[in-house]
Amino acid sequence: MRETVTGLVLTYNGERLLEKCLKSLDFCDEILVVDSQSTDRTREIAEKCGARVVVRPWPGPVDQFHFALKEIGTTWVVSLDQDELLTGELRAAIEDRLKAGEPVAGYYVPRSSFYFNRFMKHSGWYPDYLLRVFRSGKMEVTASGAHYHFHPLGETGKLSGDILHYPYESFRQHMDKINYYAEEGAAALREKGRKGGPARALLHAAMRFIKLYLLKLGFLDGTAGLCNALAGFYYTFQKYIRVEEQGKWGGE
């Protein structure tokens, strides 16, 4: 017999890909969706897919994950974002490990992300190993700016097969997210006492472009790689230029 497992997804207005996401988790003993008061069909889709849905206002990723994990009674957890799904190969690999009962805290899995017109193979996007399969109580979650991170409390392994990730549906949506991430990133830098300003913003932005496009071989990802590197430049510039921004501009 394999050990028990829960599929966990935190959601907010995730109707675009949620059904595919949850169907890729249908081998789990339970699927738990913790929804942050979506206004689209997210909860309807989740219930249709057989998930247990709990609605809770968004307090930030760390607190929301702590809440969600307390709701889980299985030995293992497979955690996905609402714009991700498991490939068949990865599903099979997870089930094999659950049957084997290996004494590890969790498994790192590769994530393949789609951008513009392709799954990125360079640009620092792949294989992007993430701890997404872990034993209950054997993982701690932290956050930096708008991004969360899972850290294992014990030994880990790696699994074959990918998480397929569709983070953006258009350039416009990417720009919207960059605006949000830059604001959160600037706040995090400010809390750490870091300095901003035009010179630092340009320097860090240029270094980001060089890293993504040249050092991480983004040029091999074609037009998608170039657009991603330019977006990285813009995000980094915005993050550092906002550190010392003082309220709204003019008119007061």
CSV table of C-alpha atoms in Angstrom, one decimal:
chain,number,residue,atom,x,y,z
A,1,MET,CA,0.0,0.0,0.0
A,2,ARG,CA,1.2,3.5,-0.7
A,3,GLU,CA,1.3,6.3,1.8
A,4,THR,CA,-1.6,8.8,1.8
A,5,VAL,CA,-1.3,12.1,0.0
A,6,THR,CA,-3.2,15.4,-0.3
A,7,GLY,CA,-3.0,17.7,-3.3
A,8,LEU,CA,-2.9,21.3,-2.1
A,9,VAL,CA,-3.7,24.4,-4.2
A,10,LEU,CA,-4.0,28.0,-3.0
A,11,THR,CA,-6.2,29.9,-5.3
A,12,TYR,CA,-7.4,33.4,-6.3
A,13,ASN,CA,-9.3,34.0,-9.5
A,14,GLY,CA,-7.7,30.9,-11.0
A,15,GLU,CA,-10.4,29.7,-13.4
A,16,ARG,CA,-8.0,29.8,-16.4
A,17,LEU,CA,-6.2,26.5,-15.7
A,18,LEU,CA,-7.6,25.3,-12.4
A,19,GLU,CA,-9.5,22.3,-13.9
A,20,LYS,CA,-6.4,20.9,-15.6
A,21,CYS,CA,-4.4,21.6,-12.4
A,22,LEU,CA,-6.8,19.7,-10.2
A,23,LYS,CA,-7.3,16.8,-12.7
A,24,SER,CA,-3.5,16.2,-12.6
A,25,LEU,CA,-3.9,15.7,-8.9
A,26,ASP,CA,-6.8,13.3,-9.0
A,27,PHE,CA,-4.6,10.3,-7.9
A,28,CYS,CA,-4.4,12.0,-4.4
A,29,ASP,CA,-6.6,10.8,-1.5
A,30,GLU,CA,-7.8,14.3,-1.1
A,31,ILE,CA,-7.5,17.6,-2.9
A,32,LEU,CA,-7.6,20.7,-0.7
A,33,VAL,CA,-8.2,24.2,-2.3
A,34,VAL,CA,-7.8,27.2,0.0
A,35,ASP,CA,-9.4,30.1,-1.9
A,36,SER,CA,-8.7,33.8,-1.1
A,37,GLN,CA,-12.3,35.0,-1.9
A,38,SER,CA,-12.2,34.6,-5.7
A,39,THR,CA,-14.7,36.5,-7.7
A,40,ASP,CA,-14.6,34.2,-10.8
A,41,ARG,CA,-15.6,30.5,-11.2
A,42,THR,CA,-12.6,29.2,-9.2
A,43,ARG,CA,-14.6,27.7,-6.3
A,44,GLU,CA,-17.2,26.2,-8.7
A,45,ILE,CA,-14.5,24.5,-10.7
A,46,ALA,CA,-12.8,23.2,-7.6
A,47,GLU,CA,-15.9,21.7,-6.2
A,48,LYS,CA,-16.8,20.2,-9.6
A,49,CYS,CA,-13.4,18.5,-9.5
A,50,GLY,CA,-14.1,17.0,-6.1
A,51,ALA,CA,-11.8,19.2,-4.1
A,52,ARG,CA,-12.6,20.3,-0.5
A,53,VAL,CA,-12.8,24.1,-0.7
A,54,VAL,CA,-12.0,26.4,2.3
A,55,VAL,CA,-12.4,30.1,1.8
A,56,ARG,CA,-10.1,32.4,3.7
A,57,PRO,CA,-9.0,36.0,3.1
A,58,TRP,CA,-5.4,36.3,1.8
A,59,PRO,CA,-3.0,37.1,4.7
A,60,GLY,CA,0.2,36.4,2.7
A,61,PRO,CA,1.7,33.2,1.6
A,62,VAL,CA,3.4,32.0,4.8
A,63,ASP,CA,0.3,32.4,6.9
A,64,GLN,CA,-2.0,30.9,4.3
A,65,PHE,CA,0.2,27.8,3.9
A,66,HIS,CA,0.4,27.4,7.6
A,67,PHE,CA,-3.4,27.4,7.8
A,68,ALA,CA,-3.7,25.0,4.9
A,69,LEU,CA,-1.2,22.5,6.2
A,70,LYS,CA,-3.1,22.4,9.5
A,71,GLU,CA,-6.1,21.2,7.5
A,72,ILE,CA,-4.2,18.2,6.1
A,73,GLY,CA,-4.2,14.8,7.7
A,74,THR,CA,-2.4,12.7,5.2
A,75,THR,CA,1.3,11.6,5.4
A,76,TRP,CA,2.3,13.5,2.2
A,77,VAL,CA,1.4,16.7,0.4
A,78,VAL,CA,1.8,17.6,-3.3
A,79,SER,CA,1.6,21.4,-3.7
A,80,LEU,CA,0.8,23.1,-6.9
A,81,ASP,CA,0.0,26.7,-7.9
A,82,GLN,CA,-3.2,27.3,-9.8
A,83,ASP,CA,-1.4,27.8,-13.1
A,84,GLU,CA,0.6,24.5,-12.8
A,85,LEU,CA,-0.1,20.8,-13.6
A,86,LEU,CA,1.7,17.5,-13.3
A,87,THR,CA,2.8,15.6,-16.4
A,88,GLY,CA,1.9,11.9,-16.6
A,89,GLU,CA,5.6,11.0,-16.0
A,90,LEU,CA,5.7,13.0,-12.8
A,91,ARG,CA,2.4,11.6,-11.5
A,92,ALA,CA,3.8,8.1,-12.0
A,93,ALA,CA,7.1,9.0,-10.3
A,94,ILE,CA,5.2,10.4,-7.3
A,95,GLU,CA,3.0,7.3,-6.9
A,96,ASP,CA,6.1,5.0,-7.2
A,97,ARG,CA,7.8,6.9,-4.4
A,98,LEU,CA,4.7,6.8,-2.2
A,99,LYS,CA,4.6,3.1,-2.6
A,100,ALA,CA,8.3,2.7,-1.8
A,101,GLY,CA,7.9,4.6,1.5
A,102,GLU,CA,11.4,6.1,1.4
A,103,PRO,CA,12.5,7.8,4.6
A,104,VAL,CA,12.9,11.3,3.2
A,105,ALA,CA,11.4,14.7,4.0
A,106,GLY,CA,10.4,15.4,0.4
A,107,TYR,CA,11.3,15.4,-3.3
A,108,TYR,CA,12.4,18.2,-5.6
A,109,VAL,CA,10.7,18.2,-9.0
A,110,PRO,CA,11.6,20.1,-12.2
A,111,ARG,CA,9.3,22.8,-13.5
A,112,SER,CA,9.0,23.7,-17.1
A,113,SER,CA,7.5,27.2,-17.8
A,114,PHE,CA,5.8,28.4,-20.9
A,115,TYR,CA,6.5,32.0,-22.1
A,116,PHE,CA,5.2,33.7,-25.2
A,117,ASN,CA,5.5,30.8,-27.7
A,118,ARG,CA,7.5,28.0,-26.1
A,119,PHE,CA,8.5,26.1,-23.0
A,120,MET,CA,11.8,27.9,-21.9
A,121,LYS,CA,14.8,25.6,-21.8
A,122,HIS,CA,17.3,28.3,-20.8
A,123,SER,CA,17.1,31.8,-19.4
A,124,GLY,CA,17.4,30.4,-15.8
A,125,TRP,CA,13.9,29.0,-16.2
A,126,TYR,CA,14.7,25.3,-16.5
A,127,PRO,CA,14.9,22.8,-14.8
A,128,ASP,CA,14.0,25.1,-11.9
A,129,TYR,CA,13.8,22.3,-9.2
A,130,LEU,CA,11.3,23.0,-6.5
A,131,LEU,CA,10.3,21.2,-3.3
A,132,ARG,CA,6.6,20.4,-4.1
A,133,VAL,CA,6.3,16.8,-2.8
A,134,PHE,CA,6.9,16.6,1.0
A,135,ARG,CA,5.9,14.8,4.1
A,136,SER,CA,3.5,16.6,6.4
A,137,GLY,CA,5.5,18.4,9.1
A,138,LYS,CA,8.8,18.1,7.2
A,139,MET,CA,8.7,21.4,5.4
A,140,GLU,CA,8.9,25.0,6.4
A,141,VAL,CA,7.7,27.9,4.3
A,142,THR,CA,9.2,31.4,4.0
A,143,ALA,CA,8.6,34.4,1.8
A,144,SER,CA,10.7,37.0,0.1
A,145,GLY,CA,8.7,39.9,-1.4
A,146,ALA,CA,5.8,38.3,-3.3
A,147,HIS,CA,7.5,34.9,-3.6
A,148,TYR,CA,7.3,31.9,-1.3
A,149,HIS,CA,9.8,29.1,-0.8
A,150,PHE,CA,9.5,25.6,0.7
A,151,HIS,CA,12.5,24.3,2.7
A,152,PRO,CA,12.8,20.6,3.6
A,153,LEU,CA,13.4,19.5,7.2
A,154,GLY,CA,15.4,16.4,6.4
A,155,GLU,CA,16.9,14.6,3.5
A,156,THR,CA,15.4,14.9,0.0
A,157,GLY,CA,15.4,13.2,-3.4
A,158,LYS,CA,14.6,14.2,-7.0
A,159,LEU,CA,11.8,13.0,-9.2
A,160,SER,CA,11.7,12.7,-13.0
A,161,GLY,CA,8.9,14.4,-15.0
A,162,ASP,CA,7.9,18.0,-15.0
A,163,ILE,CA,5.5,20.4,-13.5
A,164,LEU,CA,4.1,22.4,-16.4
A,165,HIS,CA,3.8,26.0,-15.6
A,166,TYR,CA,1.8,28.7,-17.5
A,167,PRO,CA,2.5,31.8,-15.5
A,168,TYR,CA,1.3,34.4,-18.0
A,169,GLU,CA,-1.4,34.4,-20.6
A,170,SER,CA,-0.2,37.6,-22.4
A,171,PHE,CA,2.5,40.3,-22.3
A,172,ARG,CA,0.0,42.6,-20.6
A,173,GLN,CA,-0.5,40.1,-17.8
A,174,HIS,CA,3.2,39.8,-17.4
A,175,MET,CA,3.5,43.6,-17.1
A,176,ASP,CA,0.8,43.6,-14.5
A,177,LYS,CA,2.6,41.0,-12.4
A,178,ILE,CA,5.9,42.8,-12.8
A,179,ASN,CA,4.2,45.9,-11.4
A,180,TYR,CA,3.1,43.9,-8.4
A,181,TYR,CA,6.4,42.1,-7.9
A,182,ALA,CA,8.4,45.3,-8.2
A,183,GLU,CA,6.3,47.0,-5.5
A,184,GLU,CA,6.7,44.0,-3.2
A,185,GLY,CA,10.4,43.7,-4.0
A,186,ALA,CA,11.0,47.4,-3.3
A,187,ALA,CA,9.3,47.1,0.1
A,188,ALA,CA,11.5,44.1,1.0
A,189,LEU,CA,14.6,46.0,0.0
A,190,ARG,CA,13.5,49.0,2.0
A,191,GLU,CA,12.9,46.8,5.1
A,192,LYS,CA,16.5,45.5,4.8
A,193,GLY,CA,17.8,49.1,4.6
A,194,ARG,CA,19.0,48.8,1.0
A,195,LYS,CA,19.4,51.9,-1.1
A,196,GLY,CA,17.8,52.6,-4.5
A,197,GLY,CA,18.1,55.5,-7.0
A,198,PRO,CA,18.8,55.7,-10.7
A,199,ALA,CA,22.4,54.6,-10.7
A,200,ARG,CA,21.7,51.4,-8.7
A,201,ALA,CA,18.6,50.7,-10.6
A,202,LEU,CA,20.4,50.9,-14.0
A,203,LEU,CA,23.3,48.8,-12.7
A,204,HIS,CA,21.2,46.0,-11.2
A,205,ALA,CA,18.9,46.0,-14.3
A,206,ALA,CA,21.8,45.7,-16.7
A,207,MET,CA,23.3,42.9,-14.6
A,208,ARG,CA,19.9,41.1,-14.6
A,209,PHE,CA,19.7,41.4,-18.5
A,210,ILE,CA,23.2,40.1,-18.9
A,211,LYS,CA,22.6,37.2,-16.5
A,212,LEU,CA,19.3,36.1,-18.2
A,213,TYR,CA,20.3,36.7,-21.8
A,214,LEU,CA,24.0,35.8,-21.9
A,215,LEU,CA,25.1,33.9,-18.8
A,216,LYS,CA,21.8,31.8,-18.7
A,217,LEU,CA,21.8,31.4,-22.5
A,218,GLY,CA,18.5,33.2,-22.9
A,219,PHE,CA,19.5,33.9,-26.5
A,220,LEU,CA,18.9,30.2,-27.2
A,221,ASP,CA,15.2,30.7,-26.3
A,222,GLY,CA,14.8,32.9,-29.3
A,223,THR,CA,12.3,35.8,-29.2
A,224,ALA,CA,10.9,34.5,-25.9
A,225,GLY,CA,14.3,34.6,-24.4
A,226,LEU,CA,14.9,38.2,-25.5
A,227,CYS,CA,11.5,39.4,-24.3
A,228,ASN,CA,12.0,37.7,-20.9
A,229,ALA,CA,15.5,39.3,-20.5
A,230,LEU,CA,14.1,42.7,-21.3
A,231,ALA,CA,11.2,42.2,-18.9
A,232,GLY,CA,13.8,41.2,-16.2
A,233,PHE,CA,15.7,44.4,-16.9
A,234,TYR,CA,12.5,46.4,-16.5
A,235,TYR,CA,11.4,44.6,-13.3
A,236,THR,CA,14.8,45.1,-11.7
A,237,PHE,CA,15.0,48.8,-12.7
A,238,GLN,CA,11.5,49.4,-11.3
A,239,LYS,CA,12.2,47.5,-8.0
A,240,TYR,CA,15.3,49.6,-7.3
A,241,ILE,CA,14.0,52.9,-8.5
A,242,ARG,CA,10.9,52.6,-6.2
A,243,VAL,CA,12.9,52.0,-3.0
A,244,GLU,CA,13.2,55.7,-2.3
A,245,GLU,CA,9.9,56.8,-3.8
A,246,GLN,CA,8.1,59.1,-1.5
A,247,GLY,CA,4.4,58.8,-1.8
A,248,LYS,CA,2.3,60.1,-4.7
A,249,TRP,CA,3.8,62.4,-7.3
A,250,GLY,CA,2.9,66.1,-7.1
A,251,GLY,CA,-0.6,67.7,-6.7
A,252,GLU,CA,-0.2,68.1,-3.0
